[in-house]
Protein backbone atom coordinates (compact mmCIF):
# COMPACT_ATOMS: atom_id res chain seq x y z
CA UNK A 1 0.00 0.00 0.00
CA UNK A 2 1.30 3.41 -0.90
CA UNK A 3 0.81 5.91 1.88
CA UNK A 4 1.97 9.30 3.00
CA UNK A 5 2.53 10.21 6.66
CA UNK A 6 1.36 13.67 7.68
CA UNK A 7 1.95 15.26 11.07
CA UNK A 8 -0.78 17.63 12.26
CA UNK A 9 -0.46 20.59 14.63
CA UNK A 10 -1.05 18.39 17.73
CA UNK A 11 1.89 16.20 16.82
CA UNK A 12 -0.26 13.23 15.79
CA UNK A 13 0.95 11.33 12.80
CA UNK A 14 -1.78 10.60 10.28
CA UNK A 15 -1.51 8.19 7.40
CA UNK A 16 -3.03 9.40 4.15
CA UNK A 17 -4.10 6.33 2.19
CA UNK A 18 -3.45 6.66 -1.49
CA UNK A 19 -4.24 3.10 -2.52
CA UNK A 20 -6.14 0.46 -0.59
CA UNK A 21 -5.77 -3.19 -1.55
CA UNK A 22 -7.98 -5.96 -0.24
CA UNK A 23 -5.15 -7.53 1.74
CA UNK A 24 -4.78 -4.32 3.76
CA UNK A 25 -8.41 -4.15 4.86
CA UNK A 26 -7.61 -5.57 8.31
CA UNK A 27 -4.80 -3.09 8.75
CA UNK A 28 -7.08 -0.22 7.75
CA UNK A 29 -9.82 -1.44 10.11
CA UNK A 30 -7.35 -1.67 12.99
CA UNK A 31 -6.13 1.87 12.32
CA UNK A 32 -9.71 3.21 12.35
CA UNK A 33 -10.52 1.39 15.59
CA UNK A 34 -7.32 2.71 17.19
CA UNK A 35 -8.32 6.28 16.25
CA UNK A 36 -11.81 5.81 17.66
CA UNK A 37 -10.36 4.45 20.91
CA UNK A 38 -7.84 7.33 21.09
CA UNK A 39 -10.52 10.00 20.76
CA UNK A 40 -12.81 8.15 23.17
CA UNK A 41 -10.11 8.23 25.85
CA UNK A 42 -9.18 11.82 25.04
CA UNK A 43 -12.79 13.00 25.35
CA UNK A 44 -13.26 11.07 28.60
CA UNK A 45 -10.42 13.06 30.09
CA UNK A 46 -12.07 16.34 29.12
CA UNK A 47 -15.37 15.87 30.90
CA UNK A 48 -16.92 12.91 32.64
CA UNK A 49 -20.23 14.81 32.74
CA UNK A 50 -20.36 15.22 28.94
CA UNK A 51 -19.55 11.56 28.43
CA UNK A 52 -22.31 10.52 30.82
CA UNK A 53 -24.83 12.83 29.15
CA UNK A 54 -23.84 11.59 25.69
CA UNK A 55 -24.17 7.97 26.76
CA UNK A 56 -27.57 8.66 28.34
CA UNK A 57 -28.86 10.43 25.22
CA UNK A 58 -27.57 7.68 22.92
CA UNK A 59 -29.09 4.99 25.15
CA UNK A 60 -32.45 6.83 25.18
CA UNK A 61 -32.44 7.17 21.40
CA UNK A 62 -31.50 3.51 21.01
CA UNK A 63 -34.35 2.49 23.32
CA UNK A 64 -36.79 4.71 21.38
CA UNK A 65 -35.69 3.16 18.10
CA UNK A 66 -36.05 -0.37 19.49
CA UNK A 67 -39.54 0.54 20.73
CA UNK A 68 -40.49 1.93 17.33
CA UNK A 69 -39.30 -1.26 15.62
CA UNK A 70 -41.32 -3.42 18.03
CA UNK A 71 -44.45 -1.25 17.51
CA UNK A 72 -44.02 -1.47 13.72
CA UNK A 73 -43.77 -5.26 13.95
CA UNK A 74 -46.84 -5.45 16.20
CA UNK A 75 -48.96 -3.20 13.98
CA UNK A 76 -48.34 -5.02 10.75
CA UNK A 77 -47.88 -3.42 7.35
CA UNK A 78 -51.42 -2.11 6.72
CA UNK A 79 -51.93 -0.62 10.19
CA UNK A 80 -48.43 0.84 10.09
CA UNK A 81 -49.31 2.75 6.91
CA UNK A 82 -52.50 4.09 8.54
CA UNK A 83 -50.60 5.25 11.63
CA UNK A 84 -47.95 6.93 9.47
CA UNK A 85 -50.63 8.71 7.43
CA UNK A 86 -52.31 9.90 10.63
CA UNK A 87 -49.01 11.20 12.04
CA UNK A 88 -48.16 12.91 8.74
CA UNK A 89 -51.56 14.62 8.66
CA UNK A 90 -51.21 15.65 12.30
CA UNK A 91 -47.74 17.10 11.72
CA UNK A 92 -48.80 18.88 8.53
CA UNK A 93 -51.84 20.30 10.31
CA UNK A 94 -49.55 21.67 13.02
CA UNK A 95 -47.42 23.47 10.45
PDB file of N, CA and C in Angstrom:
ATOM      1  N   UNK A   1       0.848  -1.176   0.000  1.00  0.00           N
ATOM      2  CA  UNK A   1       0.000   0.000   0.000  1.00  0.00           C
ATOM      3  C   UNK A   1       0.891   1.236   0.000  1.00  0.00           C
ATOM      4  N   UNK A   2       0.575   2.155  -0.837  1.00  0.00           N
ATOM      5  CA  UNK A   2       1.296   3.409  -0.903  1.00  0.00           C
ATOM      6  C   UNK A   2       0.624   4.363   0.065  1.00  0.00           C
ATOM      7  N   UNK A   3       1.403   4.970   0.947  1.00  0.00           N
ATOM      8  CA  UNK A   3       0.810   5.914   1.878  1.00  0.00           C
ATOM      9  C   UNK A   3       1.757   7.075   2.122  1.00  0.00           C
ATOM     10  N   UNK A   4       1.199   8.109   2.713  1.00  0.00           N
ATOM     11  CA  UNK A   4       1.965   9.302   2.996  1.00  0.00           C
ATOM     12  C   UNK A   4       1.682   9.666   4.447  1.00  0.00           C
ATOM     13  N   UNK A   5       2.713   9.879   5.248  1.00  0.00           N
ATOM     14  CA  UNK A   5       2.525  10.212   6.657  1.00  0.00           C
ATOM     15  C   UNK A   5       2.543  11.725   6.799  1.00  0.00           C
ATOM     16  N   UNK A   6       1.507  12.232   7.465  1.00  0.00           N
ATOM     17  CA  UNK A   6       1.362  13.669   7.676  1.00  0.00           C
ATOM     18  C   UNK A   6       1.316  13.900   9.182  1.00  0.00           C
ATOM     19  N   UNK A   7       2.010  14.925   9.656  1.00  0.00           N
ATOM     20  CA  UNK A   7       1.948  15.255  11.072  1.00  0.00           C
ATOM     21  C   UNK A   7       1.120  16.519  11.229  1.00  0.00           C
ATOM     22  N   UNK A   8       0.078  16.463  12.086  1.00  0.00           N
ATOM     23  CA  UNK A   8      -0.775  17.633  12.260  1.00  0.00           C
ATOM     24  C   UNK A   8      -0.234  18.519  13.370  1.00  0.00           C
ATOM     25  N   UNK A   9      -0.960  19.596  13.673  1.00  0.00           N
ATOM     26  CA  UNK A   9      -0.463  20.586  14.633  1.00  0.00           C
ATOM     27  C   UNK A   9      -0.360  20.045  16.059  1.00  0.00           C
ATOM     28  N   UNK A  10      -1.107  18.984  16.394  1.00  0.00           N
ATOM     29  CA  UNK A  10      -1.049  18.390  17.728  1.00  0.00           C
ATOM     30  C   UNK A  10       0.078  17.378  17.862  1.00  0.00           C
ATOM     31  N   UNK A  11       0.793  17.144  16.787  1.00  0.00           N
ATOM     32  CA  UNK A  11       1.895  16.197  16.823  1.00  0.00           C
ATOM     33  C   UNK A  11       1.480  14.776  16.499  1.00  0.00           C
ATOM     34  N   UNK A  12       0.204  14.568  16.155  1.00  0.00           N
ATOM     35  CA  UNK A  12      -0.258  13.235  15.790  1.00  0.00           C
ATOM     36  C   UNK A  12       0.150  12.936  14.359  1.00  0.00           C
ATOM     37  N   UNK A  13       0.582  11.735  14.143  1.00  0.00           N
ATOM     38  CA  UNK A  13       0.948  11.334  12.795  1.00  0.00           C
ATOM     39  C   UNK A  13      -0.253  10.649  12.159  1.00  0.00           C
ATOM     40  N   UNK A  14      -0.653  11.155  11.012  1.00  0.00           N
ATOM     41  CA  UNK A  14      -1.782  10.603  10.280  1.00  0.00           C
ATOM     42  C   UNK A  14      -1.281   9.968   9.001  1.00  0.00           C
ATOM     43  N   UNK A  15      -1.894   8.884   8.626  1.00  0.00           N
ATOM     44  CA  UNK A  15      -1.512   8.193   7.403  1.00  0.00           C
ATOM     45  C   UNK A  15      -2.556   8.489   6.338  1.00  0.00           C
ATOM     46  N   UNK A  16      -2.134   9.112   5.268  1.00  0.00           N
ATOM     47  CA  UNK A  16      -3.030   9.395   4.148  1.00  0.00           C
ATOM     48  C   UNK A  16      -2.948   8.196   3.206  1.00  0.00           C
ATOM     49  N   UNK A  17      -4.079   7.515   3.043  1.00  0.00           N
ATOM     50  CA  UNK A  17      -4.097   6.329   2.193  1.00  0.00           C
ATOM     51  C   UNK A  17      -4.288   6.749   0.743  1.00  0.00           C
ATOM     52  N   UNK A  18      -3.383   6.335  -0.071  1.00  0.00           N
ATOM     53  CA  UNK A  18      -3.452   6.657  -1.488  1.00  0.00           C
ATOM     54  C   UNK A  18      -4.057   5.490  -2.254  1.00  0.00           C
ATOM     55  N   UNK A  19      -3.743   4.294  -1.839  1.00  0.00           N
ATOM     56  CA  UNK A  19      -4.236   3.102  -2.516  1.00  0.00           C
ATOM     57  C   UNK A  19      -4.574   2.070  -1.450  1.00  0.00           C
ATOM     58  N   UNK A  20      -5.724   1.457  -1.563  1.00  0.00           N
ATOM     59  CA  UNK A  20      -6.137   0.462  -0.586  1.00  0.00           C
ATOM     60  C   UNK A  20      -6.373  -0.854  -1.313  1.00  0.00           C
ATOM     61  N   UNK A  21      -5.610  -1.859  -0.957  1.00  0.00           N
ATOM     62  CA  UNK A  21      -5.769  -3.186  -1.547  1.00  0.00           C
ATOM     63  C   UNK A  21      -6.558  -4.054  -0.583  1.00  0.00           C
ATOM     64  N   UNK A  22      -7.143  -5.107  -1.085  1.00  0.00           N
ATOM     65  CA  UNK A  22      -7.978  -5.962  -0.244  1.00  0.00           C
ATOM     66  C   UNK A  22      -7.197  -6.610   0.884  1.00  0.00           C
ATOM     67  N   UNK A  23      -5.926  -6.886   0.685  1.00  0.00           N
ATOM     68  CA  UNK A  23      -5.147  -7.532   1.740  1.00  0.00           C
ATOM     69  C   UNK A  23      -4.796  -6.570   2.876  1.00  0.00           C
ATOM     70  N   UNK A  24      -5.057  -5.281   2.701  1.00  0.00           N
ATOM     71  CA  UNK A  24      -4.775  -4.316   3.762  1.00  0.00           C
ATOM     72  C   UNK A  24      -6.046  -3.885   4.496  1.00  0.00           C
ATOM     73  N   UNK A  25      -7.154  -4.530   4.230  1.00  0.00           N
ATOM     74  CA  UNK A  25      -8.414  -4.150   4.863  1.00  0.00           C
ATOM     75  C   UNK A  25      -8.344  -4.298   6.383  1.00  0.00           C
ATOM     76  N   UNK A  26      -7.735  -5.370   6.853  1.00  0.00           N
ATOM     77  CA  UNK A  26      -7.609  -5.573   8.306  1.00  0.00           C
ATOM     78  C   UNK A  26      -6.738  -4.492   8.936  1.00  0.00           C
ATOM     79  N   UNK A  27      -5.686  -4.132   8.256  1.00  0.00           N
ATOM     80  CA  UNK A  27      -4.795  -3.086   8.750  1.00  0.00           C
ATOM     81  C   UNK A  27      -5.536  -1.747   8.829  1.00  0.00           C
ATOM     82  N   UNK A  28      -6.308  -1.450   7.803  1.00  0.00           N
ATOM     83  CA  UNK A  28      -7.081  -0.216   7.747  1.00  0.00           C
ATOM     84  C   UNK A  28      -8.132  -0.206   8.853  1.00  0.00           C
ATOM     85  N   UNK A  29      -8.807  -1.325   9.062  1.00  0.00           N
ATOM     86  CA  UNK A  29      -9.819  -1.437  10.106  1.00  0.00           C
ATOM     87  C   UNK A  29      -9.186  -1.230  11.484  1.00  0.00           C
ATOM     88  N   UNK A  30      -8.039  -1.822  11.712  1.00  0.00           N
ATOM     89  CA  UNK A  30      -7.352  -1.670  12.992  1.00  0.00           C
ATOM     90  C   UNK A  30      -6.969  -0.214  13.231  1.00  0.00           C
ATOM     91  N   UNK A  31      -6.504   0.464  12.186  1.00  0.00           N
ATOM     92  CA  UNK A  31      -6.135   1.873  12.323  1.00  0.00           C
ATOM     93  C   UNK A  31      -7.346   2.718  12.683  1.00  0.00           C
ATOM     94  N   UNK A  32      -8.486   2.450  12.045  1.00  0.00           N
ATOM     95  CA  UNK A  32      -9.706   3.215  12.352  1.00  0.00           C
ATOM     96  C   UNK A  32     -10.136   2.963  13.789  1.00  0.00           C
ATOM     97  N   UNK A  33     -10.115   1.706  14.223  1.00  0.00           N
ATOM     98  CA  UNK A  33     -10.520   1.388  15.595  1.00  0.00           C
ATOM     99  C   UNK A  33      -9.577   2.021  16.612  1.00  0.00           C
ATOM    100  N   UNK A  34      -8.289   2.057  16.303  1.00  0.00           N
ATOM    101  CA  UNK A  34      -7.321   2.709  17.188  1.00  0.00           C
ATOM    102  C   UNK A  34      -7.622   4.199  17.319  1.00  0.00           C
ATOM    103  N   UNK A  35      -7.986   4.844  16.211  1.00  0.00           N
ATOM    104  CA  UNK A  35      -8.317   6.281  16.247  1.00  0.00           C
ATOM    105  C   UNK A  35      -9.574   6.529  17.066  1.00  0.00           C
ATOM    106  N   UNK A  36     -10.570   5.666  16.892  1.00  0.00           N
ATOM    107  CA  UNK A  36     -11.809   5.812  17.664  1.00  0.00           C
ATOM    108  C   UNK A  36     -11.501   5.668  19.151  1.00  0.00           C
ATOM    109  N   UNK A  37     -10.711   4.680  19.505  1.00  0.00           N
ATOM    110  CA  UNK A  37     -10.357   4.449  20.906  1.00  0.00           C
ATOM    111  C   UNK A  37      -9.560   5.628  21.463  1.00  0.00           C
ATOM    112  N   UNK A  38      -8.641   6.180  20.663  1.00  0.00           N
ATOM    113  CA  UNK A  38      -7.838   7.325  21.092  1.00  0.00           C
ATOM    114  C   UNK A  38      -8.733   8.515  21.427  1.00  0.00           C
ATOM    115  N   UNK A  39      -9.658   8.849  20.521  1.00  0.00           N
ATOM    116  CA  UNK A  39     -10.515   9.998  20.762  1.00  0.00           C
ATOM    117  C   UNK A  39     -11.521   9.739  21.882  1.00  0.00           C
ATOM    118  N   UNK A  40     -11.925   8.496  22.055  1.00  0.00           N
ATOM    119  CA  UNK A  40     -12.808   8.153  23.169  1.00  0.00           C
ATOM    120  C   UNK A  40     -12.105   8.448  24.489  1.00  0.00           C
ATOM    121  N   UNK A  41     -10.878   7.993  24.618  1.00  0.00           N
ATOM    122  CA  UNK A  41     -10.112   8.228  25.845  1.00  0.00           C
ATOM    123  C   UNK A  41      -9.808   9.706  26.032  1.00  0.00           C
ATOM    124  N   UNK A  42      -9.491  10.400  24.952  1.00  0.00           N
ATOM    125  CA  UNK A  42      -9.179  11.822  25.036  1.00  0.00           C
ATOM    126  C   UNK A  42     -10.400  12.618  25.495  1.00  0.00           C
ATOM    127  N   UNK A  43     -11.577  12.295  24.963  1.00  0.00           N
ATOM    128  CA  UNK A  43     -12.792  13.004  25.351  1.00  0.00           C
ATOM    129  C   UNK A  43     -13.227  12.647  26.763  1.00  0.00           C
ATOM    130  N   UNK A  44     -12.938  11.430  27.228  1.00  0.00           N
ATOM    131  CA  UNK A  44     -13.262  11.065  28.603  1.00  0.00           C
ATOM    132  C   UNK A  44     -12.483  11.926  29.580  1.00  0.00           C
ATOM    133  N   UNK A  45     -11.245  12.227  29.227  1.00  0.00           N
ATOM    134  CA  UNK A  45     -10.421  13.059  30.092  1.00  0.00           C
ATOM    135  C   UNK A  45     -10.959  14.476  30.189  1.00  0.00           C
ATOM    136  N   UNK A  46     -11.569  14.971  29.133  1.00  0.00           N
ATOM    137  CA  UNK A  46     -12.067  16.342  29.123  1.00  0.00           C
ATOM    138  C   UNK A  46     -13.202  16.531  30.116  1.00  0.00           C
ATOM    139  N   UNK A  47     -14.213  15.672  30.037  1.00  0.00           N
ATOM    140  CA  UNK A  47     -15.367  15.871  30.896  1.00  0.00           C
ATOM    141  C   UNK A  47     -16.125  14.573  31.094  1.00  0.00           C
ATOM    142  N   UNK A  48     -16.150  14.108  32.316  1.00  0.00           N
ATOM    143  CA  UNK A  48     -16.916  12.912  32.641  1.00  0.00           C
ATOM    144  C   UNK A  48     -18.406  13.199  32.511  1.00  0.00           C
ATOM    145  N   UNK A  49     -18.815  14.434  32.826  1.00  0.00           N
ATOM    146  CA  UNK A  49     -20.228  14.813  32.735  1.00  0.00           C
ATOM    147  C   UNK A  49     -20.723  14.711  31.299  1.00  0.00           C
ATOM    148  N   UNK A  50     -19.961  15.271  30.345  1.00  0.00           N
ATOM    149  CA  UNK A  50     -20.365  15.223  28.942  1.00  0.00           C
ATOM    150  C   UNK A  50     -20.456  13.791  28.445  1.00  0.00           C
ATOM    151  N   UNK A  51     -19.530  12.954  28.851  1.00  0.00           N
ATOM    152  CA  UNK A  51     -19.545  11.562  28.432  1.00  0.00           C
ATOM    153  C   UNK A  51     -20.790  10.867  28.963  1.00  0.00           C
ATOM    154  N   UNK A  52     -21.133  11.125  30.213  1.00  0.00           N
ATOM    155  CA  UNK A  52     -22.314  10.517  30.816  1.00  0.00           C
ATOM    156  C   UNK A  52     -23.577  10.994  30.118  1.00  0.00           C
ATOM    157  N   UNK A  53     -23.653  12.284  29.842  1.00  0.00           N
ATOM    158  CA  UNK A  53     -24.829  12.835  29.152  1.00  0.00           C
ATOM    159  C   UNK A  53     -24.941  12.245  27.756  1.00  0.00           C
ATOM    160  N   UNK A  54     -23.826  12.168  27.033  1.00  0.00           N
ATOM    161  CA  UNK A  54     -23.844  11.594  25.693  1.00  0.00           C
ATOM    162  C   UNK A  54     -24.298  10.148  25.727  1.00  0.00           C
ATOM    163  N   UNK A  55     -23.777   9.371  26.664  1.00  0.00           N
ATOM    164  CA  UNK A  55     -24.167   7.971  26.763  1.00  0.00           C
ATOM    165  C   UNK A  55     -25.647   7.836  27.093  1.00  0.00           C
ATOM    166  N   UNK A  56     -26.162   8.701  27.969  1.00  0.00           N
ATOM    167  CA  UNK A  56     -27.574   8.663  28.338  1.00  0.00           C
ATOM    168  C   UNK A  56     -28.453   8.997  27.143  1.00  0.00           C
ATOM    169  N   UNK A  57     -28.075  10.035  26.396  1.00  0.00           N
ATOM    170  CA  UNK A  57     -28.860  10.432  25.217  1.00  0.00           C
ATOM    171  C   UNK A  57     -28.840   9.317  24.181  1.00  0.00           C
ATOM    172  N   UNK A  58     -27.688   8.750  23.910  1.00  0.00           N
ATOM    173  CA  UNK A  58     -27.575   7.678  22.923  1.00  0.00           C
ATOM    174  C   UNK A  58     -28.386   6.466  23.368  1.00  0.00           C
ATOM    175  N   UNK A  59     -28.327   6.130  24.643  1.00  0.00           N
ATOM    176  CA  UNK A  59     -29.092   4.993  25.154  1.00  0.00           C
ATOM    177  C   UNK A  59     -30.588   5.255  25.019  1.00  0.00           C
ATOM    178  N   UNK A  60     -31.027   6.487  25.307  1.00  0.00           N
ATOM    179  CA  UNK A  60     -32.446   6.827  25.183  1.00  0.00           C
ATOM    180  C   UNK A  60     -32.901   6.739  23.731  1.00  0.00           C
ATOM    181  N   UNK A  61     -32.086   7.244  22.815  1.00  0.00           N
ATOM    182  CA  UNK A  61     -32.436   7.166  21.396  1.00  0.00           C
ATOM    183  C   UNK A  61     -32.462   5.721  20.915  1.00  0.00           C
ATOM    184  N   UNK A  62     -31.528   4.920  21.383  1.00  0.00           N
ATOM    185  CA  UNK A  62     -31.500   3.511  21.014  1.00  0.00           C
ATOM    186  C   UNK A  62     -32.746   2.796  21.520  1.00  0.00           C
ATOM    187  N   UNK A  63     -33.141   3.093  22.750  1.00  0.00           N
ATOM    188  CA  UNK A  63     -34.352   2.491  23.316  1.00  0.00           C
ATOM    189  C   UNK A  63     -35.587   2.923  22.527  1.00  0.00           C
ATOM    190  N   UNK A  64     -35.653   4.209  22.165  1.00  0.00           N
ATOM    191  CA  UNK A  64     -36.793   4.709  21.382  1.00  0.00           C
ATOM    192  C   UNK A  64     -36.849   4.024  20.024  1.00  0.00           C
ATOM    193  N   UNK A  65     -35.718   3.826  19.393  1.00  0.00           N
ATOM    194  CA  UNK A  65     -35.687   3.155  18.097  1.00  0.00           C
ATOM    195  C   UNK A  65     -36.113   1.698  18.228  1.00  0.00           C
ATOM    196  N   UNK A  66     -35.633   1.013  19.257  1.00  0.00           N
ATOM    197  CA  UNK A  66     -36.054  -0.372  19.491  1.00  0.00           C
ATOM    198  C   UNK A  66     -37.558  -0.453  19.721  1.00  0.00           C
ATOM    199  N   UNK A  67     -38.104   0.503  20.477  1.00  0.00           N
ATOM    200  CA  UNK A  67     -39.538   0.541  20.732  1.00  0.00           C
ATOM    201  C   UNK A  67     -40.313   0.755  19.443  1.00  0.00           C
ATOM    202  N   UNK A  68     -39.825   1.670  18.607  1.00  0.00           N
ATOM    203  CA  UNK A  68     -40.492   1.929  17.327  1.00  0.00           C
ATOM    204  C   UNK A  68     -40.503   0.673  16.457  1.00  0.00           C
ATOM    205  N   UNK A  69     -39.391  -0.044  16.421  1.00  0.00           N
ATOM    206  CA  UNK A  69     -39.302  -1.263  15.617  1.00  0.00           C
ATOM    207  C   UNK A  69     -40.292  -2.305  16.132  1.00  0.00           C
ATOM    208  N   UNK A  70     -40.380  -2.444  17.459  1.00  0.00           N
ATOM    209  CA  UNK A  70     -41.322  -3.416  18.030  1.00  0.00           C
ATOM    210  C   UNK A  70     -42.766  -3.025  17.738  1.00  0.00           C
ATOM    211  N   UNK A  71     -43.089  -1.721  17.812  1.00  0.00           N
ATOM    212  CA  UNK A  71     -44.446  -1.254  17.506  1.00  0.00           C
ATOM    213  C   UNK A  71     -44.760  -1.502  16.038  1.00  0.00           C
ATOM    214  N   UNK A  72     -43.809  -1.219  15.153  1.00  0.00           N
ATOM    215  CA  UNK A  72     -44.019  -1.465  13.724  1.00  0.00           C
ATOM    216  C   UNK A  72     -44.286  -2.939  13.448  1.00  0.00           C
ATOM    217  N   UNK A  73     -43.544  -3.819  14.128  1.00  0.00           N
ATOM    218  CA  UNK A  73     -43.771  -5.261  13.949  1.00  0.00           C
ATOM    219  C   UNK A  73     -45.151  -5.660  14.458  1.00  0.00           C
ATOM    220  N   UNK A  74     -45.559  -5.095  15.605  1.00  0.00           N
ATOM    221  CA  UNK A  74     -46.839  -5.451  16.205  1.00  0.00           C
ATOM    222  C   UNK A  74     -48.018  -4.943  15.376  1.00  0.00           C
ATOM    223  N   UNK A  75     -47.862  -3.778  14.751  1.00  0.00           N
ATOM    224  CA  UNK A  75     -48.959  -3.199  13.977  1.00  0.00           C
ATOM    225  C   UNK A  75     -49.214  -3.947  12.678  1.00  0.00           C
ATOM    226  N   UNK A  76     -48.193  -4.422  12.068  1.00  0.00           N
ATOM    227  CA  UNK A  76     -48.344  -5.023  10.747  1.00  0.00           C
ATOM    228  C   UNK A  76     -48.251  -3.940   9.684  1.00  0.00           C
ATOM    229  N   UNK A  77     -48.133  -4.363   8.438  1.00  0.00           N
ATOM    230  CA  UNK A  77     -47.875  -3.422   7.345  1.00  0.00           C
ATOM    231  C   UNK A  77     -49.041  -2.459   7.098  1.00  0.00           C
ATOM    232  N   UNK A  78     -50.266  -2.962   7.041  1.00  0.00           N
ATOM    233  CA  UNK A  78     -51.425  -2.111   6.720  1.00  0.00           C
ATOM    234  C   UNK A  78     -51.695  -1.093   7.823  1.00  0.00           C
ATOM    235  N   UNK A  79     -51.690  -1.544   9.066  1.00  0.00           N
ATOM    236  CA  UNK A  79     -51.929  -0.622  10.187  1.00  0.00           C
ATOM    237  C   UNK A  79     -50.793   0.383  10.332  1.00  0.00           C
ATOM    238  N   UNK A  80     -49.577  -0.055  10.017  1.00  0.00           N
ATOM    239  CA  UNK A  80     -48.427   0.845  10.094  1.00  0.00           C
ATOM    240  C   UNK A  80     -48.602   1.997   9.107  1.00  0.00           C
ATOM    241  N   UNK A  81     -49.086   1.701   7.906  1.00  0.00           N
ATOM    242  CA  UNK A  81     -49.314   2.749   6.912  1.00  0.00           C
ATOM    243  C   UNK A  81     -50.372   3.731   7.401  1.00  0.00           C
ATOM    244  N   UNK A  82     -51.440   3.212   8.026  1.00  0.00           N
ATOM    245  CA  UNK A  82     -52.495   4.089   8.540  1.00  0.00           C
ATOM    246  C   UNK A  82     -51.969   5.009   9.643  1.00  0.00           C
ATOM    247  N   UNK A  83     -51.167   4.450  10.544  1.00  0.00           N
ATOM    248  CA  UNK A  83     -50.599   5.253  11.627  1.00  0.00           C
ATOM    249  C   UNK A  83     -49.666   6.319  11.064  1.00  0.00           C
ATOM    250  N   UNK A  84     -48.859   5.966  10.081  1.00  0.00           N
ATOM    251  CA  UNK A  84     -47.945   6.932   9.473  1.00  0.00           C
ATOM    252  C   UNK A  84     -48.722   8.042   8.770  1.00  0.00           C
ATOM    253  N   UNK A  85     -49.797   7.693   8.077  1.00  0.00           N
ATOM    254  CA  UNK A  85     -50.628   8.712   7.428  1.00  0.00           C
ATOM    255  C   UNK A  85     -51.223   9.650   8.462  1.00  0.00           C
ATOM    256  N   UNK A  86     -51.724   9.085   9.568  1.00  0.00           N
ATOM    257  CA  UNK A  86     -52.310   9.902  10.628  1.00  0.00           C
ATOM    258  C   UNK A  86     -51.271  10.863  11.205  1.00  0.00           C
ATOM    259  N   UNK A  87     -50.069  10.346  11.486  1.00  0.00           N
ATOM    260  CA  UNK A  87     -49.012  11.203  12.036  1.00  0.00           C
ATOM    261  C   UNK A  87     -48.591  12.279  11.041  1.00  0.00           C
ATOM    262  N   UNK A  88     -48.507  11.924   9.755  1.00  0.00           N
ATOM    263  CA  UNK A  88     -48.158  12.910   8.735  1.00  0.00           C
ATOM    264  C   UNK A  88     -49.204  14.013   8.679  1.00  0.00           C
ATOM    265  N   UNK A  89     -50.495  13.626   8.703  1.00  0.00           N
ATOM    266  CA  UNK A  89     -51.561  14.623   8.662  1.00  0.00           C
ATOM    267  C   UNK A  89     -51.538  15.496   9.899  1.00  0.00           C
ATOM    268  N   UNK A  90     -51.281  14.904  11.054  1.00  0.00           N
ATOM    269  CA  UNK A  90     -51.206  15.653  12.297  1.00  0.00           C
ATOM    270  C   UNK A  90     -50.051  16.652  12.266  1.00  0.00           C
ATOM    271  N   UNK A  91     -48.895  16.209  11.791  1.00  0.00           N
ATOM    272  CA  UNK A  91     -47.739  17.096  11.718  1.00  0.00           C
ATOM    273  C   UNK A  91     -47.946  18.205  10.695  1.00  0.00           C
ATOM    274  N   UNK A  92     -48.545  17.860   9.551  1.00  0.00           N
ATOM    275  CA  UNK A  92     -48.799  18.880   8.534  1.00  0.00           C
ATOM    276  C   UNK A  92     -49.842  19.876   9.010  1.00  0.00           C
ATOM    277  N   UNK A  93     -50.832  19.421   9.765  1.00  0.00           N
ATOM    278  CA  UNK A  93     -51.843  20.300  10.306  1.00  0.00           C
ATOM    279  C   UNK A  93     -51.219  21.285  11.285  1.00  0.00           C
ATOM    280  N   UNK A  94     -50.231  20.815  12.057  1.00  0.00           N
ATOM    281  CA  UNK A  94     -49.546  21.675  13.025  1.00  0.00           C
ATOM    282  C   UNK A  94     -48.681  22.728  12.367  1.00  0.00           C
ATOM    283  N   UNK A  95     -48.253  22.484  11.145  1.00  0.00           N
ATOM    284  CA  UNK A  95     -47.422  23.469  10.448  1.00  0.00           C
ATOM    285  C   UNK A  95     -48.294  24.550   9.886  1.00  0.00           C
TER     286      UNK A  95
END
